[in-house]
C-alpha positions as CSV (number, residue, x, y, z in Angstrom):
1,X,158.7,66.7,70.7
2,X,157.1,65.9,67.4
3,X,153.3,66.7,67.2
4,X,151.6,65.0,64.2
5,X,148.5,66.5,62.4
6,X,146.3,63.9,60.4
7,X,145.6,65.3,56.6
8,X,143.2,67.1,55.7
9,X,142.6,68.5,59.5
10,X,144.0,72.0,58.8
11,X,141.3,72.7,56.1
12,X,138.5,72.1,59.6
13,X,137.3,75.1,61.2
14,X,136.2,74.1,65.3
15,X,133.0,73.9,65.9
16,X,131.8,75.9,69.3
17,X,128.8,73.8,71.2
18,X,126.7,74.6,73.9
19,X,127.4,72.4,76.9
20,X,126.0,75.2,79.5
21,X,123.2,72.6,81.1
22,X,125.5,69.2,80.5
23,X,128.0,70.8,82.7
24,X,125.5,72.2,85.6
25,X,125.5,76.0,85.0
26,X,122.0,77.4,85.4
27,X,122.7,81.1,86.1
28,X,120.4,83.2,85.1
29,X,120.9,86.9,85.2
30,X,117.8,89.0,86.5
31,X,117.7,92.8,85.0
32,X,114.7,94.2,86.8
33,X,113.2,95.9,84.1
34,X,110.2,97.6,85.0
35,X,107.6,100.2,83.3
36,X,109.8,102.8,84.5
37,X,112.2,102.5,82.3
38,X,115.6,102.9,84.9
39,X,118.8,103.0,81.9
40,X,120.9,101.2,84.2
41,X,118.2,98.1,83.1
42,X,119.4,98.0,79.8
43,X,123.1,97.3,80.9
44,X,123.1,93.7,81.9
45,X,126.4,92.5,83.4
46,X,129.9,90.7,83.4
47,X,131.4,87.6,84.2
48,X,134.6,86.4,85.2
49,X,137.2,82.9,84.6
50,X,139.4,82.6,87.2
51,X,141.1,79.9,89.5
52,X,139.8,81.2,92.7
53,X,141.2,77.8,94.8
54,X,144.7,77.4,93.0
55,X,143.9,73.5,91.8
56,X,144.6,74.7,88.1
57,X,140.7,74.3,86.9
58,X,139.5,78.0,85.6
59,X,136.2,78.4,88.0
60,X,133.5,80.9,87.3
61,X,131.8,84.2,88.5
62,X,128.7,85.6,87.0
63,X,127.3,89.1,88.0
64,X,123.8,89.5,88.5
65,X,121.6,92.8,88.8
66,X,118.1,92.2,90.4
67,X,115.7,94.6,91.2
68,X,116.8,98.4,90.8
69,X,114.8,100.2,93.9
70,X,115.0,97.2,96.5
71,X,117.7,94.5,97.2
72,X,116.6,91.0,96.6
73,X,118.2,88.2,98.8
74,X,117.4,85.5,96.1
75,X,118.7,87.2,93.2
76,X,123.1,87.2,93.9
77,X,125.7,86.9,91.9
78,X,127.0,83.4,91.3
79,X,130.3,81.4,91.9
80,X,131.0,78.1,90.2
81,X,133.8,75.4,91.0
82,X,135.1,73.6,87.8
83,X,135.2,69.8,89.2
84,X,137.7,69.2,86.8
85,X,135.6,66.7,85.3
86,X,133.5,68.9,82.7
87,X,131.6,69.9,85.4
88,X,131.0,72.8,87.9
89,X,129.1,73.3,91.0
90,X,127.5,76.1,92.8
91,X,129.5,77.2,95.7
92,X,128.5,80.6,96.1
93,X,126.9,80.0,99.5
94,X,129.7,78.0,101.1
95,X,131.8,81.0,99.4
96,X,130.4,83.8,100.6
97,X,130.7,85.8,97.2
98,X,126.5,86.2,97.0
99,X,126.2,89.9,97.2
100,X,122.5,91.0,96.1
101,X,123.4,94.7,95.2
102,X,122.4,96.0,91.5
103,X,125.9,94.3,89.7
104,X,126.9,95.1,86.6
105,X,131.7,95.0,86.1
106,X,133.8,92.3,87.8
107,X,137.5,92.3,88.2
108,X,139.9,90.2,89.4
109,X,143.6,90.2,91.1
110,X,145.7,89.3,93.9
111,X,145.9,92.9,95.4
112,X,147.0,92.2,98.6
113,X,149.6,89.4,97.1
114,X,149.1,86.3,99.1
115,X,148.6,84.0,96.2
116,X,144.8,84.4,95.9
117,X,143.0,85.7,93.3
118,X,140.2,88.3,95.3
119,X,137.1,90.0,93.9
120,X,135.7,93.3,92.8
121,X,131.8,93.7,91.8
122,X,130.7,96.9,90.9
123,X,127.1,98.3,91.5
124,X,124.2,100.4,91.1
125,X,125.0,101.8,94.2
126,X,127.7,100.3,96.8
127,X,131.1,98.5,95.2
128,X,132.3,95.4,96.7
129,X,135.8,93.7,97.5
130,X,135.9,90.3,98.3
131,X,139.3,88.9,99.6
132,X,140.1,85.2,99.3
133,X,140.6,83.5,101.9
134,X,142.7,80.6,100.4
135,X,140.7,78.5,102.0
136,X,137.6,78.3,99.6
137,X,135.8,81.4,101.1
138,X,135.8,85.1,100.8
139,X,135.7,87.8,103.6
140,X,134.1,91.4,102.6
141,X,136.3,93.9,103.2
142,X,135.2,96.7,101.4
143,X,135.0,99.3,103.8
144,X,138.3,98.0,105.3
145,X,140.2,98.8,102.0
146,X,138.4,101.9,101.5
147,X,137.1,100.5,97.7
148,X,133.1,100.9,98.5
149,X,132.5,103.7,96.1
150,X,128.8,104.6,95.9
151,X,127.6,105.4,92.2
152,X,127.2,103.3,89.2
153,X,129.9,101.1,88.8
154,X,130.6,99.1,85.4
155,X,133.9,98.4,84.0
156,X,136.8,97.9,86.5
157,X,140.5,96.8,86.6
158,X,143.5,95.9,88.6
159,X,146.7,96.8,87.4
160,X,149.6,98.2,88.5
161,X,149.8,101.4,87.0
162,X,152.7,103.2,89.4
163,X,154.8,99.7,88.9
164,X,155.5,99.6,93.2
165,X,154.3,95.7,92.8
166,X,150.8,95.5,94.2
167,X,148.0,95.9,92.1
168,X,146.0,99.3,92.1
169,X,142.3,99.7,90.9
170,X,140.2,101.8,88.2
171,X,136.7,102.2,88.4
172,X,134.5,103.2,85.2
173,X,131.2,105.0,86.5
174,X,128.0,105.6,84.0
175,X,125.6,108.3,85.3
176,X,125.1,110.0,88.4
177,X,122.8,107.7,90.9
178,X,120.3,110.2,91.0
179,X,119.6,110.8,87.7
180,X,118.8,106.8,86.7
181,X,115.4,107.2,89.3
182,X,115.0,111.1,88.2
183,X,115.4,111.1,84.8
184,X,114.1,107.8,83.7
185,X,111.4,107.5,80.9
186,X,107.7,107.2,81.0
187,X,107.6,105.1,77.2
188,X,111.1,103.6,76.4
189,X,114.5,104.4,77.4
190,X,115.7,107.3,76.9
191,X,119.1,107.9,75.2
192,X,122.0,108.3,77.2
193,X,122.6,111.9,76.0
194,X,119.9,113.1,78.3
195,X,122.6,112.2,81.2
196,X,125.4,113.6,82.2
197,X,128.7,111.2,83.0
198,X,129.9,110.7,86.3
199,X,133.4,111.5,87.5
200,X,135.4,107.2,86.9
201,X,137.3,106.8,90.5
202,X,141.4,105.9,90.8
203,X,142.6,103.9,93.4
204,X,146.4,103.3,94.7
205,X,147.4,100.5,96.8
206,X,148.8,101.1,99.9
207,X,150.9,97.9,100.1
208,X,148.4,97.3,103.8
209,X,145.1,95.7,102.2
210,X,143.7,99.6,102.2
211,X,143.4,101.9,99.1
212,X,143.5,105.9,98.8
213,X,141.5,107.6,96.3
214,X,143.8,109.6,93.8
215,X,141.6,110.3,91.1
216,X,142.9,113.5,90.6
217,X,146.5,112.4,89.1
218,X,143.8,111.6,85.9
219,X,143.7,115.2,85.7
220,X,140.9,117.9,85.7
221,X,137.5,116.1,86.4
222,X,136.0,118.1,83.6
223,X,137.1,115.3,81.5
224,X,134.2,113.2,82.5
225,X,131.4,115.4,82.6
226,X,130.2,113.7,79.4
227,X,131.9,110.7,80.1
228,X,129.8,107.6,80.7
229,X,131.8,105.0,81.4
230,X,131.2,101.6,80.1
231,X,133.7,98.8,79.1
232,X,137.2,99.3,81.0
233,X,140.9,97.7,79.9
234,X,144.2,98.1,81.1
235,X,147.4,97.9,78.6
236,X,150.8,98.9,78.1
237,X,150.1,99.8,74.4
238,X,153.5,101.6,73.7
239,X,155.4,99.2,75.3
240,X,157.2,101.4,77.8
241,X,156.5,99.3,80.9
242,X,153.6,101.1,82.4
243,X,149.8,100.7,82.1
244,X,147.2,103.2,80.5
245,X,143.9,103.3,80.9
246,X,141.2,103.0,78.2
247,X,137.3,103.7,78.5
248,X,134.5,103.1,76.5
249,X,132.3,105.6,76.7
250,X,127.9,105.8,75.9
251,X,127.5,108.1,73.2
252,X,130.2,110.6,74.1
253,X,134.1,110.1,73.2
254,X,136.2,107.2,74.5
255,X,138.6,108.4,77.0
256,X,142.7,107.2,77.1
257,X,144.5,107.9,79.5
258,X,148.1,108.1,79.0
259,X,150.8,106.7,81.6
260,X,153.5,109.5,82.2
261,X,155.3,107.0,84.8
262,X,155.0,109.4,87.2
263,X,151.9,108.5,89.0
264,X,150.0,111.1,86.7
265,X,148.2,110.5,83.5
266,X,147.3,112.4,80.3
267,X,144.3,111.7,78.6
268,X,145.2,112.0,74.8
269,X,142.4,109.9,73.1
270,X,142.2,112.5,70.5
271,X,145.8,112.6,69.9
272,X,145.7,109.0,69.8
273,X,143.3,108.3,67.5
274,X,141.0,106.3,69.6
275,X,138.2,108.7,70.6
276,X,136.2,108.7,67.9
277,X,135.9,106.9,64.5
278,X,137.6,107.3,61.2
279,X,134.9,110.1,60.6
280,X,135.3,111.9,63.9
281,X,131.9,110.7,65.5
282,X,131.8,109.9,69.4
283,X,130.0,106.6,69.5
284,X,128.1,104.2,72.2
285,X,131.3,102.3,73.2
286,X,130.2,99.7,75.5
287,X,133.0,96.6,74.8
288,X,136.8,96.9,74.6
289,X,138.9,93.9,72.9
290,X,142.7,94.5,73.4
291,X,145.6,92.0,70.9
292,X,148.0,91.9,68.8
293,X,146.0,90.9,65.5
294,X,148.6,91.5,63.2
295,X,151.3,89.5,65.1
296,X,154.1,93.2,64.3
297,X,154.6,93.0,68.4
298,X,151.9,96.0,69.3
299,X,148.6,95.8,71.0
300,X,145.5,97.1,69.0
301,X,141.9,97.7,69.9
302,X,138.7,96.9,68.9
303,X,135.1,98.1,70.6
304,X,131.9,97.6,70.4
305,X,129.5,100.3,69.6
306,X,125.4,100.3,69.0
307,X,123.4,99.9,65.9
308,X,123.5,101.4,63.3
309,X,126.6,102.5,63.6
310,X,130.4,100.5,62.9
311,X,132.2,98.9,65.7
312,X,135.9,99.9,65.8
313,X,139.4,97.9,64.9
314,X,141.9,100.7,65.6
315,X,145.8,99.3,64.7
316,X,148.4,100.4,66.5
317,X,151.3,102.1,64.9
318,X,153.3,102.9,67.8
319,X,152.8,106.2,68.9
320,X,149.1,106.1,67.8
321,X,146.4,104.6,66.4
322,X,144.6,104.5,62.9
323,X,140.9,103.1,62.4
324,X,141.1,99.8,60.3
325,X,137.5,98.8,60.7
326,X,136.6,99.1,56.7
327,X,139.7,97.4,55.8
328,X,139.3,94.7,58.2
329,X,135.9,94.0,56.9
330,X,134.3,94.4,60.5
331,X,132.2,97.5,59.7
332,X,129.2,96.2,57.6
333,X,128.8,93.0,59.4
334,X,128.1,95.1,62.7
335,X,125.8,97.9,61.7
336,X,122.6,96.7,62.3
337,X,124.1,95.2,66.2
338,X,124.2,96.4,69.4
339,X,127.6,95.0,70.4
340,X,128.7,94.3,74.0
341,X,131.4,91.9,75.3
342,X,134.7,91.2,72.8
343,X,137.6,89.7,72.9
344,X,140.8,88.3,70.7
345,X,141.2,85.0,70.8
346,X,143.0,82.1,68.5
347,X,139.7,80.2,68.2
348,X,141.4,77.4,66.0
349,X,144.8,77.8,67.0
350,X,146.5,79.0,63.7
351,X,148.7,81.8,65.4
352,X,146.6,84.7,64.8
353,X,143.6,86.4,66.4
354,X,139.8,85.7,66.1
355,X,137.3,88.1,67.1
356,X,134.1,87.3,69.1
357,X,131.1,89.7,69.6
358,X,128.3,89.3,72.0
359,X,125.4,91.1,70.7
360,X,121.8,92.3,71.8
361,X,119.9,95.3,71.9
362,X,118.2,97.3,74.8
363,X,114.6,97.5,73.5
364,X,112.5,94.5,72.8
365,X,110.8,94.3,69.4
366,X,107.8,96.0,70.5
367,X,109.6,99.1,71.5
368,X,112.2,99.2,68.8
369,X,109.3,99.3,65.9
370,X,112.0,98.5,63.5
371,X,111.6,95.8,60.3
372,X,115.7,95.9,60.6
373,X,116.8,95.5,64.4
374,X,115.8,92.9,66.6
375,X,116.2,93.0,70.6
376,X,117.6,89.3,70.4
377,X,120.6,89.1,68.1
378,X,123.1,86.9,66.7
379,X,126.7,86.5,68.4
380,X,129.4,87.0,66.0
381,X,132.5,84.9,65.4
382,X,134.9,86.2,62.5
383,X,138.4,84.2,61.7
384,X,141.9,86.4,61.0
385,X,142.7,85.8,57.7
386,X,146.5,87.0,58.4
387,X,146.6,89.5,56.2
388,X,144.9,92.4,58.1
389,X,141.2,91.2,57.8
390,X,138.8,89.2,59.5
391,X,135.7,87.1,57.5
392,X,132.5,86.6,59.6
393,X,132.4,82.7,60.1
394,X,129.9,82.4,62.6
395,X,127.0,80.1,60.9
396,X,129.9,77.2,60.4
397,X,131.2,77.6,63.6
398,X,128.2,75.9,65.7
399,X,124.1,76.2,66.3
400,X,124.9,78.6,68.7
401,X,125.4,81.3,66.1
402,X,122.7,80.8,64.6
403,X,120.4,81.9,67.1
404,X,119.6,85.1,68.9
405,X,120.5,86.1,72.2
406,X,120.3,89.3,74.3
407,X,123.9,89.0,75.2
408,X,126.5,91.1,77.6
409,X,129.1,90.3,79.4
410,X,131.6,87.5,77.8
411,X,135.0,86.1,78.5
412,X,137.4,83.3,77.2
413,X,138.7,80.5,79.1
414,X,139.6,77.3,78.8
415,X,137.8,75.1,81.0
416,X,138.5,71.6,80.1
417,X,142.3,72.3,80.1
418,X,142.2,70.9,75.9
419,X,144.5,73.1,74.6
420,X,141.9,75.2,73.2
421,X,139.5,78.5,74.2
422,X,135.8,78.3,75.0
423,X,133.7,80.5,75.3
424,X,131.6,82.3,77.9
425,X,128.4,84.8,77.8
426,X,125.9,86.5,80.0
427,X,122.6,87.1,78.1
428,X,120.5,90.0,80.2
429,X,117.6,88.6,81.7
430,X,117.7,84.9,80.7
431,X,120.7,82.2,81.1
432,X,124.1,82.4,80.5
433,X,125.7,80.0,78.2
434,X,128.8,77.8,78.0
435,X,130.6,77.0,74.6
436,X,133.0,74.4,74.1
437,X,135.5,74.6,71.1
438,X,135.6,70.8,69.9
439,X,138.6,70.8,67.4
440,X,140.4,74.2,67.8
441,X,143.1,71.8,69.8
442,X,144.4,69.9,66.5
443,X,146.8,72.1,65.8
444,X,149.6,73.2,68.5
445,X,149.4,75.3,71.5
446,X,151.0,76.9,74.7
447,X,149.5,78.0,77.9
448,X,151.5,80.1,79.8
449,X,150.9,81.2,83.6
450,X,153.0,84.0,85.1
451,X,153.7,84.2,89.1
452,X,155.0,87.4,90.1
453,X,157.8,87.6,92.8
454,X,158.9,91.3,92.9
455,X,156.0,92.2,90.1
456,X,152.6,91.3,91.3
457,X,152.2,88.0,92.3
458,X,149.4,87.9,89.3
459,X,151.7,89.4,86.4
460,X,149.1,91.8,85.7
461,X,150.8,93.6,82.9
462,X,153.5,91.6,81.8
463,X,154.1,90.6,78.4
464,X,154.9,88.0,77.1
465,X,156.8,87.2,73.7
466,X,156.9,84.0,72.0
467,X,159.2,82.7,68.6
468,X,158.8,80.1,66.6
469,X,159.2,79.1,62.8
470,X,160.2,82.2,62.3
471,X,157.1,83.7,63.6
472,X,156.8,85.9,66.7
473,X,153.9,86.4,69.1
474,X,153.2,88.7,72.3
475,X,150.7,88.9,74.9
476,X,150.2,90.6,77.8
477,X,148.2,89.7,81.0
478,X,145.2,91.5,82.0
479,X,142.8,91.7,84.3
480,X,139.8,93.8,82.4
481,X,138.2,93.4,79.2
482,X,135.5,92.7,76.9
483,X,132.1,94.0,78.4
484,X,132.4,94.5,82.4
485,X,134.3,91.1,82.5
486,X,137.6,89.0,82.8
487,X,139.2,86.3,80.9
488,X,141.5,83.8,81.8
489,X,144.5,85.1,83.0
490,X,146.4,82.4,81.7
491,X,148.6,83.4,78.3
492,X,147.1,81.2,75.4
493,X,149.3,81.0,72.1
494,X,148.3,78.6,68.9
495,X,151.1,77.7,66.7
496,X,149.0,76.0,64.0
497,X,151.9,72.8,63.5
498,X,154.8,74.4,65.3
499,X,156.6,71.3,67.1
500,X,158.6,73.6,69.5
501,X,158.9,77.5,70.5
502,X,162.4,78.3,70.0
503,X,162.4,81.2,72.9
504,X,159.8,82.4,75.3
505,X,160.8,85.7,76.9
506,X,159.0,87.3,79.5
507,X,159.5,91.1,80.1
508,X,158.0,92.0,84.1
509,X,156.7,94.5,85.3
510,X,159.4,94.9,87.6
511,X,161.9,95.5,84.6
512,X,163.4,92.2,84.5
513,X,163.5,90.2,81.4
514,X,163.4,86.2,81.6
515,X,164.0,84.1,78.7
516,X,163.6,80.1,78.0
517,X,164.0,78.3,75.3
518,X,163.6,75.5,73.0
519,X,159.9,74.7,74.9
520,X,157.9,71.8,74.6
521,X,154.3,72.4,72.3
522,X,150.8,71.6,73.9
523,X,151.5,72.0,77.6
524,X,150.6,74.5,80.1
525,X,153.6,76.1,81.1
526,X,154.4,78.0,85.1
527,X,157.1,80.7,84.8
528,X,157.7,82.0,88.1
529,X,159.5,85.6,87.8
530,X,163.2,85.1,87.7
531,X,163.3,81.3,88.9
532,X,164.6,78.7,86.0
């Protein structure tokens, strides 16, 4: 298949515009913030892109928070239906996905494998599973699969982490309940070191739609005494089949817990190099970005920290990590930011990574008495250059970026089926907003979507490897990321002016390997697990 580019179009960034009213989203996320200063205000919440009713349209869910001392029935989360048609409509009712708790982290994934993607909310206070019907509702079954946890749930994942085909669950937590009503502030918020951390939760799946608690194969809970739990990703970053565990952490050091493959885990941030910064300082982790930005076949890391301090790019070399940020040219632009949600993504389809940030603060100007930080803040866009750094290009890449927004929660997704990524964000206390890439779809593309057969029916943790022109690209599915949120599961893959991939190979999570080759450019592509 030849794919011709007009002249002259390489040399045009896209341009991302706000389409979030002209396609019928009006969510607007409710933090309760109150003269009593409750931390778990300042955390906002997470959305997630998904195809909840299998027509091949990514739908949306947005998390909402409310009111922190008493439930209220008008203020749920939300789910939307892409029409297909540029359009989405509220079916959150007909649904039944409306919960009114305190949310803050979604995740998504088939656990019980019957070829519908179910729900997980987490909250100030109880946790909720939602199981797809199939049918275009959700049944609660929290308390039937044992997931309820009571705390303060943020980031969350499915994946697969024992490799028995059925997805298992981790659960960040931030403080203890108790101490967001006791030890709240009389004048401002008060800094998350005056909390302790709260013991994250570990589920397995029992293959029978229940889960058992094994938080103990994380090893000695003494781990998370200072551990406050924020942003939450899943990842095979050394490549030896099985999934480890990564947390952001508020002002204390990240954890990463290392798969053994034996059902137990090592937490080895330290050893790793992704615990702290290049100078040794624990940081306010709050986002997690996970890709391969250097297209060398390894999965780095980037996350999100507060102001005045750098957010991190750690690369991977293999058996650990080194912190890139002031090469890479991300530490200067994000000093004076509070970031949140992040994510890797090939905005313009060149065959490299991009890098958004959603950013806002947690104190409004009044409070913050600052000539430097603001509470409303610019998102961030910066473009790979392909040679290990990134160059902030977020004022020519839309009006969006050129205002300020309190932002939280994002994801990627591409809603109109184009061929290129949008982009999704969940600004605390006011509406969310909807981007649309116009342009990124000129140059060449492949969307890939995995259906598991022995593996989890969702492919959560397979990778993916692509070749073409001599260049290589991998991927791997996930079902956590950026702030508290999920992107779409689907594998996207520019290839700037690529006419053809010469070989796709798929490695499973259940061990086997599945090539094709000589694929087609600018399609979206099914690969069910060992079927041709």
């Amino acid at each position: 298949m030849t794919f011709l580019i007009p002249k002259g179009i390489l040399a045009k960034r896209p341009v991302f515009v706000d389409v979030t009213r002209k396609t019928g989203i009006d969510f607007k996320h409710t933090n309760g913030k109150s003269q009593r200063y409750f931390i778990v205000e300042t955390l906002g919440s997470g959305v997630a892109t998904f195809d909840y009713d299998n027509d091949g349209w990514i739908d949306i869910y947005f998390v909402n928070s409310g009111q922190v001392l008493h439930r209220s029935p008008k203020l749920t989360n939300v789910l939307y239906r892409n029409n297909g048609d540029g359009t989405f409509t509220d079916t959150t009712a007909s649904s039944g996905t409306g919960d009114s708790g305190y949310g803050i982290g979604v995740t998504v994934g088939d656990y019980d494998n019957n070829g519908t993607a179910d729900l997980y909310v987490t909250n100030y206070g109880k946790n909720i599973l939602y199981r797809n019907n199939g049918d275009g509702t959700f049944t609660d079954v929290t308390d039937k699969a044992g997931v309820g946890h009571l705390g303060c749930g943020t980031g969350c994942a499915f994946t697969d982490f024992d490799l028995d085909g059925d997805l298992d669950l981790y659960l960040a937590n931030y403080v203890p309940t108790d101490q967001i009503t006791s030890n709240a502030g009389s004048n401002g918020y008060r800094n998350p070191i005056f909390y302790d951390g709260e013991i994250d939760v570990l589920y397995q799946n029992n293959g029978d739609g229940t889960f058992t608690v094994i938080t103990s194969q994380l090893g000695n809970s003494t781990i998370f005494h200072d551990a406050r739990g924020l942003g939450v990703v899943a990842v095979d970053y050394n490549r030896d089949k099985f999934a480890d565990i990564y947390i952001a952490n508020d002002k204390s050091k990240n954890l990463y817990f290392h798969n053994n493959g034996d059902q137990t885990f090592t937490e080895v941030a330290t050893l790793a190099g992704v615990g702290h910064d290049a100078s040794g300082n624990a940081l306010a982790g709050m986002g997690v970005a996970v890709g391969d930005y250097d297209n060398d076949g390894w999965i780095d890391m980037f996350v999100t920290n507060f102001a005045y301090e750098f957010n991190n790019l750690y690369h991977n070399e293999k058996e650990f990590f080194i912190d890139t940020t002031s090469s890479a040219g991300l530490g200067n632009p994000s000093y004076l930011y509070v970031g949140w949600g992040t994510f890797f993504f090939d905005s313009d389809n060149d065959g490299d990574l991009d890098l958004f940030v959603a950013n806002g603060h947690i104190m409004d100007n009044d409070e913050l008495q600052s000539d430097q930080l603001t509470y409303a803040q610019p998102d961030q866009l910066f473009e790979n250059r392909g040679d290990g750094k990134f160059t902030e290009i977020s004022i020519s890449s839309g009006n969006y970026f050129s205002q300020k927004h309190v932002a939280r929660g994002s994801a990627y997704f591409d809603y109109d089926n184009d061929g290129d990524l949008d982009v999704l964000i969940s600004n605390s206390n006011h509406f969310a907003t909807l981007l649309r890439n116009d342009g990124g779809n000129h140059r060449s593309w492949l969307q890939i979507t995995l259906i598991g057969t022995k593996s989890n029916r969702d492919a959560v943790g397979a990778q993916v490897t692509i070749q073409y022109d001599n260049q290589i690209q991998v991927r791997e599915v996930q079902s956590s990321g950026s702030y508290c949120s999920v992107n779409d599961f689907r594998l996207h893959f520019g290839m700037n002016v690529a006419t053809q991939v010469d070989l796709v190979e798929v490695r499973w999570t259940s061990g086997s390997i599945q090539k094709l080759e000589d694929i087609m450019v600018n399609q979206h592509l099914t690969i069910i697990e060992n079927q041709r």
